[in-house]
PDB file of N, CA and C in Angstrom:
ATOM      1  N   UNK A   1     113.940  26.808 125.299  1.00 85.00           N
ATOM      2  CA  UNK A   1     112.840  25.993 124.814  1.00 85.00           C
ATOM      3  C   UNK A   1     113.053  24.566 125.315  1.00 85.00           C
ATOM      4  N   UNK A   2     111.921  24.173 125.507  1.00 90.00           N
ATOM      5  CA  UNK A   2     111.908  22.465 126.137  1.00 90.00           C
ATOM      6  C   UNK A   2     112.222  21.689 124.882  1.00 90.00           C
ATOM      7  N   UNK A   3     113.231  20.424 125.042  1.00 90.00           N
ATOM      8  CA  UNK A   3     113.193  19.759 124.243  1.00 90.00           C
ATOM      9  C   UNK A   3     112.157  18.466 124.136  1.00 90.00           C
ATOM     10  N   UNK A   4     111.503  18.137 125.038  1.00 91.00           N
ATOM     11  CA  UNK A   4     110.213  17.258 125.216  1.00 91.00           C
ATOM     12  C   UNK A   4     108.839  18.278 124.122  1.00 91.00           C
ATOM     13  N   UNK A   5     108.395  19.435 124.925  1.00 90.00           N
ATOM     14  CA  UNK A   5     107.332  19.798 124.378  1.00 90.00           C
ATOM     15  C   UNK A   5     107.502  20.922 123.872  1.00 90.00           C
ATOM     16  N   UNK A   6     108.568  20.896 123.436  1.00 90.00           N
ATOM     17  CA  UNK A   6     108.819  22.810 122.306  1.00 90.00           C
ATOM     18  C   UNK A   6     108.209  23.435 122.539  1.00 90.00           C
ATOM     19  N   UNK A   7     108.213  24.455 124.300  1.00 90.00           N
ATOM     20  CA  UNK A   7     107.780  25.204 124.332  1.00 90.00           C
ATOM     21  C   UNK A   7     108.206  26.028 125.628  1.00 90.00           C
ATOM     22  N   UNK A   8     108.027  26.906 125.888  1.00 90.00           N
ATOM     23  CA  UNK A   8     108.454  28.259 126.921  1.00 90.00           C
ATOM     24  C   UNK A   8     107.855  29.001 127.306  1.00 90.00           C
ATOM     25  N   UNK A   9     107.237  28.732 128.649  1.00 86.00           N
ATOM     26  CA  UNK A   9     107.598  27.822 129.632  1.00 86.00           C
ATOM     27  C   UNK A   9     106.691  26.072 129.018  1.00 86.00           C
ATOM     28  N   UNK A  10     107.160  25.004 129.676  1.00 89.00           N
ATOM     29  CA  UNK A  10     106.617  23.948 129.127  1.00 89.00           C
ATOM     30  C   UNK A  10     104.996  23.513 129.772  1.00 89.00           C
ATOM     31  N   UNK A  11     104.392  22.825 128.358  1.00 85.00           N
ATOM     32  CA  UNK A  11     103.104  22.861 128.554  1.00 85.00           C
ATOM     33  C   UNK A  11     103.172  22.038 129.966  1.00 85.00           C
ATOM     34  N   UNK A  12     101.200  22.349 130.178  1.00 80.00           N
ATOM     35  CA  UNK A  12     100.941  21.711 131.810  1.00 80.00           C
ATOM     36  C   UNK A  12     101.353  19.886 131.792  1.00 80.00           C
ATOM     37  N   UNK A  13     101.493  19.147 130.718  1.00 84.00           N
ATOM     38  CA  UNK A  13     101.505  17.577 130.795  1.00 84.00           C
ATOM     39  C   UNK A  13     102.848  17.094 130.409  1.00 84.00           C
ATOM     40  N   UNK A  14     103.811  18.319 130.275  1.00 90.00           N
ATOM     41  CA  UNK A  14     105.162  17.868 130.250  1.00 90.00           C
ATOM     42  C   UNK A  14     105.759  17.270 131.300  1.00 90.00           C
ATOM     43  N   UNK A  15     106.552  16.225 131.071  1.00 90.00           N
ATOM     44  CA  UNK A  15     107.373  15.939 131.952  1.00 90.00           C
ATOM     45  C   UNK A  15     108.289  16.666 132.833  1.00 90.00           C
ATOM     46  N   UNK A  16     108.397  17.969 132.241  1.00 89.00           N
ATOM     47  CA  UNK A  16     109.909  18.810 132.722  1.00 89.00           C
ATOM     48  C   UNK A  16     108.768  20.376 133.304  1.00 89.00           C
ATOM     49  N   UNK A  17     107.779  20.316 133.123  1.00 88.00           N
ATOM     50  CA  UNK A  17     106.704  21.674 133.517  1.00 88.00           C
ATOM     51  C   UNK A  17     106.822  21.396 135.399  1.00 88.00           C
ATOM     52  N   UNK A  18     106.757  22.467 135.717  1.00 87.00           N
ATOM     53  CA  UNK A  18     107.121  23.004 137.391  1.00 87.00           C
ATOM     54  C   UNK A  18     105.883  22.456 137.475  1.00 87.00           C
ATOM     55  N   UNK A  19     105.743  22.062 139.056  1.00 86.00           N
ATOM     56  CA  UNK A  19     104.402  21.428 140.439  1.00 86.00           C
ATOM     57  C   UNK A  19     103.623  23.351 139.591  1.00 86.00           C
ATOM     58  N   UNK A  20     102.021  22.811 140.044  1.00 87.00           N
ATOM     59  CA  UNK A  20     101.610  24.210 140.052  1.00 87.00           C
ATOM     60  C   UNK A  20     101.349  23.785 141.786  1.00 87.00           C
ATOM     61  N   UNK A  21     101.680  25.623 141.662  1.00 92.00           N
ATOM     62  CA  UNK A  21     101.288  26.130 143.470  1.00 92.00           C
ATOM     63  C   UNK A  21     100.388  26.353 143.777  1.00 92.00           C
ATOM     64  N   UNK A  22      99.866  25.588 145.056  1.00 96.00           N
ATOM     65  CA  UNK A  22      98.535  25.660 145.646  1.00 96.00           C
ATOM     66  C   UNK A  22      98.355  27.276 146.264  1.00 96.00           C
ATOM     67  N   UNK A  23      96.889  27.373 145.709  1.00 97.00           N
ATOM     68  CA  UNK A  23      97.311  29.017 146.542  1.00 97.00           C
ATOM     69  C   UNK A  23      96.346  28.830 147.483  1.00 97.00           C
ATOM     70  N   UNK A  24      95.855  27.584 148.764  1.00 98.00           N
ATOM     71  CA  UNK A  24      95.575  27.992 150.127  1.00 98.00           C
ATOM     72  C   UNK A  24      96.223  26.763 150.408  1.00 98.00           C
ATOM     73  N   UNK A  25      96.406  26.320 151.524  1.00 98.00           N
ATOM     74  CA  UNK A  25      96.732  24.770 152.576  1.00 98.00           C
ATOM     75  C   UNK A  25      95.355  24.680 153.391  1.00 98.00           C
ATOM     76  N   UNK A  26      94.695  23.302 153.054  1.00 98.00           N
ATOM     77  CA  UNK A  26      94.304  23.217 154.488  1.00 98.00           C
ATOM     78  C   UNK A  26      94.102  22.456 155.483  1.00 98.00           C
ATOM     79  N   UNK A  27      93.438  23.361 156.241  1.00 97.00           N
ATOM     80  CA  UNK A  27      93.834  23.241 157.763  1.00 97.00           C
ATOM     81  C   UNK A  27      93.355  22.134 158.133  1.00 97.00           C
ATOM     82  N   UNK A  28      93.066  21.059 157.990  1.00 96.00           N
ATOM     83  CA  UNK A  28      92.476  19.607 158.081  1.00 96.00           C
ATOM     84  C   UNK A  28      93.491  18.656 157.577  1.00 96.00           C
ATOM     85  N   UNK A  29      94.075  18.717 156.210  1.00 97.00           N
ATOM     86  CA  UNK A  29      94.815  18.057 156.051  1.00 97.00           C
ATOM     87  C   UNK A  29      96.188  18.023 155.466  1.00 97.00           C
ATOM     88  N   UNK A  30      96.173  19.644 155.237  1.00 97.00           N
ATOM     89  CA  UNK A  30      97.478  20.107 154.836  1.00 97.00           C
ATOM     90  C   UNK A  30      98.183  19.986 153.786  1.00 97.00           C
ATOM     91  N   UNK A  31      97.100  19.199 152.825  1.00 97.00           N
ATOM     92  CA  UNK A  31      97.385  19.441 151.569  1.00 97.00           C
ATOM     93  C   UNK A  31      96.940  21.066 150.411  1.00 97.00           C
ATOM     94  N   UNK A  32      97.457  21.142 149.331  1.00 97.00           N
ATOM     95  CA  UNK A  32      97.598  22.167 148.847  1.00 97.00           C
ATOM     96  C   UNK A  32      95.586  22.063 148.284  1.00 97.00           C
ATOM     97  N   UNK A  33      95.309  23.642 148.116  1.00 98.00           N
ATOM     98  CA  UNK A  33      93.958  23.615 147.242  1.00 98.00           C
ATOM     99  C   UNK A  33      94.812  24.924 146.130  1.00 98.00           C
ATOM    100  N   UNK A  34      94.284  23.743 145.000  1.00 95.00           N
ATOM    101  CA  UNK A  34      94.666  24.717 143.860  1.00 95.00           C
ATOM    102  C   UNK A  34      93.337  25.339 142.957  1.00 95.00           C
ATOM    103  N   UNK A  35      94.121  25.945 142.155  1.00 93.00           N
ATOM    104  CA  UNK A  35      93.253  26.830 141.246  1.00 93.00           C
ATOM    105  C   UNK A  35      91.909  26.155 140.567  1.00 93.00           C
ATOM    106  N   UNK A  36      90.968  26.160 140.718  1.00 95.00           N
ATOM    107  CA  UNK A  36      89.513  25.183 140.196  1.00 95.00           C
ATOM    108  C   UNK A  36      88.837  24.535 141.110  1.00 95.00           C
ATOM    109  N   UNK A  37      89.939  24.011 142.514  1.00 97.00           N
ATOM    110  CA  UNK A  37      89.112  23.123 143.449  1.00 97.00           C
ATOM    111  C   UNK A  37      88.361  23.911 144.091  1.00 97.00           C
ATOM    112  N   UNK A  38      87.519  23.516 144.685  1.00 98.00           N
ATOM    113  CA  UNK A  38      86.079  24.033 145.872  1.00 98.00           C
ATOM    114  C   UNK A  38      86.769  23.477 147.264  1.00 98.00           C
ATOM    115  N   UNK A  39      86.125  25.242 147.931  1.00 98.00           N
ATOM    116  CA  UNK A  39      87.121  24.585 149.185  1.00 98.00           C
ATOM    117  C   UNK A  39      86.001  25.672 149.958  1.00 98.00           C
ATOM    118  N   UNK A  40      86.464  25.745 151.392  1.00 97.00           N
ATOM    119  CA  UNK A  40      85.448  26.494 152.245  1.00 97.00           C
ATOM    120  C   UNK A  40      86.593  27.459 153.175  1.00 97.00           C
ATOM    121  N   UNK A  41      86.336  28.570 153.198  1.00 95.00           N
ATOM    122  CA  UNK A  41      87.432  30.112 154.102  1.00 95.00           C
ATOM    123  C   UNK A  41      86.645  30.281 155.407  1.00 95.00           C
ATOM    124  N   UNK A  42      87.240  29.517 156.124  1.00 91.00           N
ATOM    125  CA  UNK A  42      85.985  29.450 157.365  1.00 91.00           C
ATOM    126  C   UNK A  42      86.934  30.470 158.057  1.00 91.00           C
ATOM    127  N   UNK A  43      86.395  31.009 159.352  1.00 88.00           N
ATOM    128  CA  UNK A  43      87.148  32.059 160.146  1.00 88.00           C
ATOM    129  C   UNK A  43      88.317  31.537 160.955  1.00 88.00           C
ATOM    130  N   UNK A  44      88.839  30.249 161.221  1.00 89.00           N
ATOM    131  CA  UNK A  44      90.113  29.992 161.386  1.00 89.00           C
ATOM    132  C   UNK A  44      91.078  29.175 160.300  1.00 89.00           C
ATOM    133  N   UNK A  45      90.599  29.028 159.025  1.00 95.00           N
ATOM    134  CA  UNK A  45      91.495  29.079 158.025  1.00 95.00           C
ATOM    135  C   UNK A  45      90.763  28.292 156.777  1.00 95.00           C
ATOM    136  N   UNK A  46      91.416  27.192 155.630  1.00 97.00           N
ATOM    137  CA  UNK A  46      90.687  27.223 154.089  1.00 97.00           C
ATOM    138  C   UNK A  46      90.743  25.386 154.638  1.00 97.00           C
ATOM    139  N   UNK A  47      89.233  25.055 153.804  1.00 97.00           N
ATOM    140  CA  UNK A  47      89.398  23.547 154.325  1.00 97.00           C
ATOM    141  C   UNK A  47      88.850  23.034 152.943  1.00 97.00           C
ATOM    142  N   UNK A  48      89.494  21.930 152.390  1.00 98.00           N
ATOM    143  CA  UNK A  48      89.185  21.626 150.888  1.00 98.00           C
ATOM    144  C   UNK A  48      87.789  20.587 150.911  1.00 98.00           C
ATOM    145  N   UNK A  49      87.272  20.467 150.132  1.00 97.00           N
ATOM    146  CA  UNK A  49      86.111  19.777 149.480  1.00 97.00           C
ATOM    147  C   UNK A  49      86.266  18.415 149.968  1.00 97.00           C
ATOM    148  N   UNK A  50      87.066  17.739 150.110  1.00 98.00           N
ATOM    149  CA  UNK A  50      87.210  16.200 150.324  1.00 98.00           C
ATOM    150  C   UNK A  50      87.525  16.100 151.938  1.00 98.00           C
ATOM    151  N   UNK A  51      88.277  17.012 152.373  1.00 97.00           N
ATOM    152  CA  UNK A  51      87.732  17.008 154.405  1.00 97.00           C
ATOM    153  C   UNK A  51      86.504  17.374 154.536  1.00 97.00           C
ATOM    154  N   UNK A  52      85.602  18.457 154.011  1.00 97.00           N
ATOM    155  CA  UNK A  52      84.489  18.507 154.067  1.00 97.00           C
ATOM    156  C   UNK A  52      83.413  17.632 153.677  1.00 97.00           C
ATOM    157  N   UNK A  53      83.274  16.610 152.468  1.00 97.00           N
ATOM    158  CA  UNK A  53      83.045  16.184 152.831  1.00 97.00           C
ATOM    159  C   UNK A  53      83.099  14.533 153.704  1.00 97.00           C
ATOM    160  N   UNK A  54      83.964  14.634 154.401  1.00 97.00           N
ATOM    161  CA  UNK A  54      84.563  13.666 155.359  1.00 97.00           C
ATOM    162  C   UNK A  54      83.761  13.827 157.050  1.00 97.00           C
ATOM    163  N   UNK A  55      83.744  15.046 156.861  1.00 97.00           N
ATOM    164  CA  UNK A  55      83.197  16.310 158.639  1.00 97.00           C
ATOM    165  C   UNK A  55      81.528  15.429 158.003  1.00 97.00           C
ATOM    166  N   UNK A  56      81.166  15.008 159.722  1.00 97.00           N
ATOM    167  CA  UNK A  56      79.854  14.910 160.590  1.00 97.00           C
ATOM    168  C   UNK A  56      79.178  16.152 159.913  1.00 97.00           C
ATOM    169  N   UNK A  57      78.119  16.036 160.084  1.00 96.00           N
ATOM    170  CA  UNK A  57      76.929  17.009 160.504  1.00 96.00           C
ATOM    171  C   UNK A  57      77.725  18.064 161.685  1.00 96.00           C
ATOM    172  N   UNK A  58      77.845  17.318 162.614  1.00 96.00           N
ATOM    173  CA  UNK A  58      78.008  17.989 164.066  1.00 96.00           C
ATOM    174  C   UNK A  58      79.779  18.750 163.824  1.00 96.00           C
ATOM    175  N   UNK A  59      80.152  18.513 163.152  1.00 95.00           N
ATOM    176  CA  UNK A  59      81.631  19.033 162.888  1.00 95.00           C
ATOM    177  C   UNK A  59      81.279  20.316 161.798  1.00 95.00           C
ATOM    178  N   UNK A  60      80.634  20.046 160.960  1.00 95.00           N
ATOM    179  CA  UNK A  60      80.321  21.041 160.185  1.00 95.00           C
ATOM    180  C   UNK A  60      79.515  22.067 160.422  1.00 95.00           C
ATOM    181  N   UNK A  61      78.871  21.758 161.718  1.00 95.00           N
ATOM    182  CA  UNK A  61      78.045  22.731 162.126  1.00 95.00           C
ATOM    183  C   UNK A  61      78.949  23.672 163.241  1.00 95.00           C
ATOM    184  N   UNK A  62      79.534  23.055 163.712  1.00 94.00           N
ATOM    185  CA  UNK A  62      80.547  23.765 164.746  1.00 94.00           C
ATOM    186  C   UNK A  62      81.928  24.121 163.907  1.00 94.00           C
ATOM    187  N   UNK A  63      82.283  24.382 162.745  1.00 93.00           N
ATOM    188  CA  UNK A  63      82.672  24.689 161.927  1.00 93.00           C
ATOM    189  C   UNK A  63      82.410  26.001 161.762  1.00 93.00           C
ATOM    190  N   UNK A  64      81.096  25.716 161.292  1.00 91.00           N
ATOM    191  CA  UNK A  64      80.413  27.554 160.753  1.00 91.00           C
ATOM    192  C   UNK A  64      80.578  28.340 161.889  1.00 91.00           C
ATOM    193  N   UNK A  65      80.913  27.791 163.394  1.00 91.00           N
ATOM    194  CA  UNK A  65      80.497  28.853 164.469  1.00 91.00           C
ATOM    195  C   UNK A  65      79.180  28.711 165.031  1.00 91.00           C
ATOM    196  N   UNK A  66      78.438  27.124 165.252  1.00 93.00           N
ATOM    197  CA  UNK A  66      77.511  27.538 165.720  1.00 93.00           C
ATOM    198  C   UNK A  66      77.373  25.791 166.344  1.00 93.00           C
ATOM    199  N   UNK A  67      76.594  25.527 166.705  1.00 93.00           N
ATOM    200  CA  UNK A  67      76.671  24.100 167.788  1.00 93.00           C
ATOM    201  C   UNK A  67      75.028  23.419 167.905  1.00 93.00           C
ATOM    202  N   UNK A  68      74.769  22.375 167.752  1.00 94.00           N
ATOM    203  CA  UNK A  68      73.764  21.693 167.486  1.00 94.00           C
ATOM    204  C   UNK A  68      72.976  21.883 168.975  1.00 94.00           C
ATOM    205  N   UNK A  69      71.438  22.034 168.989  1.00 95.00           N
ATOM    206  CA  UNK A  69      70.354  22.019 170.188  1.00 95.00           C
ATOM    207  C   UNK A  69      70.327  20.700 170.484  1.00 95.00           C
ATOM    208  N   UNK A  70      69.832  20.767 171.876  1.00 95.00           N
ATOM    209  CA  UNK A  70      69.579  19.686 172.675  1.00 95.00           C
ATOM    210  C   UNK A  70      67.913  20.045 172.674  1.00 95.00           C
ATOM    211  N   UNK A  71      66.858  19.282 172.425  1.00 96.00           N
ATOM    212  CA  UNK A  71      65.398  19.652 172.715  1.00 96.00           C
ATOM    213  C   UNK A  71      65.348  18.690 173.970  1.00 96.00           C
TER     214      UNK A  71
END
């Protein structure tokens, strides 16, 4: 049992409670996306909400797999 927050395993705002593990990386900036965040599984890997929105128009479109017209 924790002696901070009397408890086993210790609550999420303890001082002594483990990192939680990101369960994708991504590929933009290589930080962790954890459990709740919004993120995008594009076909060469997971890109989180805050590179997205950072990406152009023209990045995000060539993203999905597809590339802006010239008229």
């Amino acid at each position: 049992m924790c002696s901070v927050c009397r408890r086993n395993p210790c609550a999420a705002g303890c001082p002594n409670a483990e990192e939680p593990k990101p369960i994708h990386i991504c590929k933009e900036c290589g930080y962790g996306i954890y459990e709740g965040d919004h993120y995008y599984d594009g076909p060469d890997g997971y890109y989180c909400e805050e590179c997205l929105e950072d990406m152009s128009v023209k990045e995000l479109v060539e993203l999905l797999g597809d590339e802006l017209e010239t008229a």
